[in-house]
PDB file of C-alpha atoms in Angstrom:
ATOM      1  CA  UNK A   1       0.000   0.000   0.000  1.00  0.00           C
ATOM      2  CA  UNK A   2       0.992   3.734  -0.772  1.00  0.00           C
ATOM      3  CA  UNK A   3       1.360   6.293   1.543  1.00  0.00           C
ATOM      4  CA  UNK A   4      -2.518   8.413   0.970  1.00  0.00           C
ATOM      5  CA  UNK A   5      -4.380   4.999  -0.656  1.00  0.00           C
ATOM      6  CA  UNK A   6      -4.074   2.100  -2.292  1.00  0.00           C
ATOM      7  CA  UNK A   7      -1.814   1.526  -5.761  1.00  0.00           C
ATOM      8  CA  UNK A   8      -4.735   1.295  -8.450  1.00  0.00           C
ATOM      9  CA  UNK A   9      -1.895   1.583 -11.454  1.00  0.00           C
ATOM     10  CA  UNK A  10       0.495   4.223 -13.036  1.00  0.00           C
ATOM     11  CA  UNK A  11      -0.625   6.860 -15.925  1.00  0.00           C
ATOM     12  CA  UNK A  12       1.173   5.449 -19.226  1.00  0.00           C
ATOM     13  CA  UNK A  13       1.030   6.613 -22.555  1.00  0.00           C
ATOM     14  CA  UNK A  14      -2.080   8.980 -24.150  1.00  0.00           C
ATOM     15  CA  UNK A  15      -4.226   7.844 -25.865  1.00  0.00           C
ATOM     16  CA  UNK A  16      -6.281   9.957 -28.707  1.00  0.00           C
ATOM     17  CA  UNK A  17      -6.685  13.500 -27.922  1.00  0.00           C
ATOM     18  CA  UNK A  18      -9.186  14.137 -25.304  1.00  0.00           C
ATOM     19  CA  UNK A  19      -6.429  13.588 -22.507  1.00  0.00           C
ATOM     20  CA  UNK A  20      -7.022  10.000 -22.012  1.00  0.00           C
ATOM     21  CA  UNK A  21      -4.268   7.268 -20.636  1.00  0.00           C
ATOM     22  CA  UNK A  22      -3.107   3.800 -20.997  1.00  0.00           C
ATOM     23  CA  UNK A  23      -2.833   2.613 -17.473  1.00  0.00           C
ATOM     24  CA  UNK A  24       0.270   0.438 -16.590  1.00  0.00           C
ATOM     25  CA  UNK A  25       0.505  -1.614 -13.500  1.00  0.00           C
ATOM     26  CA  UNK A  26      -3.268  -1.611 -13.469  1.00  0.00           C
ATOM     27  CA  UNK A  27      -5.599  -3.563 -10.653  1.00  0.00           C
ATOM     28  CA  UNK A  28      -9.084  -2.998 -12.441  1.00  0.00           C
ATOM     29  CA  UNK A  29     -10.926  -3.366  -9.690  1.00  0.00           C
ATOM     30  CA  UNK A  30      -9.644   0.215  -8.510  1.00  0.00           C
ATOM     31  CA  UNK A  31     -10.472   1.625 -11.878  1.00  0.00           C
ATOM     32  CA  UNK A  32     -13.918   1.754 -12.024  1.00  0.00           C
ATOM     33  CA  UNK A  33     -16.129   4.376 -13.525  1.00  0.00           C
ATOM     34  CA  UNK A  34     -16.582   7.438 -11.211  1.00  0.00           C
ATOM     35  CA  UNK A  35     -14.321   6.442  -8.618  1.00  0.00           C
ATOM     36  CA  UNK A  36     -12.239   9.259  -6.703  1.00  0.00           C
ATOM     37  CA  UNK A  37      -8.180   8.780  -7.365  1.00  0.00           C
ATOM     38  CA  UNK A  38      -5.537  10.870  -6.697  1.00  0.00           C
ATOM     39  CA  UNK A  39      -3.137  11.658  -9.188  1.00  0.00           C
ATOM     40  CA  UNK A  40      -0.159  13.955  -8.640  1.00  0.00           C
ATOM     41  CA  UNK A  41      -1.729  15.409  -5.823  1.00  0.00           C
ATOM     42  CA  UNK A  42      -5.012  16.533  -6.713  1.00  0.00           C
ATOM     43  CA  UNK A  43      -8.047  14.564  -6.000  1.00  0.00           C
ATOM     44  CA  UNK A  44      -9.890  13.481  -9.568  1.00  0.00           C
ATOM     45  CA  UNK A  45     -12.738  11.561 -10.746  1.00  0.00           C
ATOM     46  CA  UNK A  46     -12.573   8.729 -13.464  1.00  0.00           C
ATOM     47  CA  UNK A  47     -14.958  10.243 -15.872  1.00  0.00           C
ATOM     48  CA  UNK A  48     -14.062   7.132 -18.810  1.00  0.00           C
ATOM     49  CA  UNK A  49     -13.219   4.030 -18.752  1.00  0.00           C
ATOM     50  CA  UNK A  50     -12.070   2.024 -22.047  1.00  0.00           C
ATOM     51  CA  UNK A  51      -9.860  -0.964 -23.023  1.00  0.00           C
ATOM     52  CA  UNK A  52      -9.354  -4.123 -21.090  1.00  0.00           C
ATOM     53  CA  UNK A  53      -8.616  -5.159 -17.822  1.00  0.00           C
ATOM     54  CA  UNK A  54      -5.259  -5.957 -18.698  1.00  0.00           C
ATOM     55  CA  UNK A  55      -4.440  -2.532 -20.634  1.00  0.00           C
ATOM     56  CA  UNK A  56      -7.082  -0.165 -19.465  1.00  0.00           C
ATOM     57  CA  UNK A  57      -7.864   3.269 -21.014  1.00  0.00           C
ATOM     58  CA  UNK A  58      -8.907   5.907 -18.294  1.00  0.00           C
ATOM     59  CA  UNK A  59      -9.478   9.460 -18.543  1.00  0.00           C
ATOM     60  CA  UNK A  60      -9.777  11.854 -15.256  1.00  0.00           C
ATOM     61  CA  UNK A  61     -12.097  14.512 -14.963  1.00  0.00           C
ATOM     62  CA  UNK A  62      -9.465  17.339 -15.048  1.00  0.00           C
ATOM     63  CA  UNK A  63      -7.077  15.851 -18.054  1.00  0.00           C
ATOM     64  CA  UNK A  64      -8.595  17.227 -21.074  1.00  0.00           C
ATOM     65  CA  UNK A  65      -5.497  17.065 -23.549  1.00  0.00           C
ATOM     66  CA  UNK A  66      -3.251  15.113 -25.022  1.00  0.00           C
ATOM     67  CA  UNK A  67       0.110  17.192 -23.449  1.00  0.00           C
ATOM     68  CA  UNK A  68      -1.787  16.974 -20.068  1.00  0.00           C
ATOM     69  CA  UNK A  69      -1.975  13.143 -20.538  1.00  0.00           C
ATOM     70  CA  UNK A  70       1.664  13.291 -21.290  1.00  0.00           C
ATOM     71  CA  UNK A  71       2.403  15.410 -18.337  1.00  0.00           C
ATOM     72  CA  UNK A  72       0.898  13.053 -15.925  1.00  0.00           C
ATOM     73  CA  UNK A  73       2.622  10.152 -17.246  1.00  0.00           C
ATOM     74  CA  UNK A  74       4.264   7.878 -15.140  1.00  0.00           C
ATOM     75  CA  UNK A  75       2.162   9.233 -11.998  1.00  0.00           C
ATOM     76  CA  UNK A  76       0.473   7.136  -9.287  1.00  0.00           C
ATOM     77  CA  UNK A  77      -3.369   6.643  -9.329  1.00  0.00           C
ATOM     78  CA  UNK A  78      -4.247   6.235  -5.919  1.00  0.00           C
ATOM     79  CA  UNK A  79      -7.537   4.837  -4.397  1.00  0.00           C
ATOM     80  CA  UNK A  80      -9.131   5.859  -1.175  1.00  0.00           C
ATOM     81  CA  UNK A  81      -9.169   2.813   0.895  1.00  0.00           C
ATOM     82  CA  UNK A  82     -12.111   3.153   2.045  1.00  0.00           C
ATOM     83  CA  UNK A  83     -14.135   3.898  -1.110  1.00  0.00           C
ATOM     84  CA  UNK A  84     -13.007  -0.028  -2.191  1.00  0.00           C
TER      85      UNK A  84
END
């Protein structure tokens, strides 16, 4: 477990252009639709949810871009605890 949740993957590549992510490292259970994470930080809401359970596609309510995608990557998603 990581210090302020629990390890639901690491932002990878983008993919497309509306700022969404490969996810690497992913448990799918913690990357459901509408669930809070926190990524680099801030506290965010999965707002899509694409791909497979072994290389999900998930896009974060405040990632709108491609170069914010890109910015993010390689960034712990982490889940509250005790929203699982």
């Amino acid at each position: 477990m990581s210090p302020g949740g629990l390890l639901a993957g690491r932002v990878g590549r983008p993919h497309g252009l509306d700022g969404s992510f490969y996810v690497t490292r992913a448990r799918p259970a913690l990357l459901e639709l509408g669930m809070t994470l926190t990524v680099d930080g801030r506290a965010t809401t999965i707002v899509r949810r694409a791909g497979t359970d072994r290389a999900p596609i998930v896009r974060v309510d405040d990632c709108e871009t491609r170069e914010a995608a890109a910015l993010l990557r390689g960034a712990d998603l982490l889940a509250d605890a005790a929203s699982v």
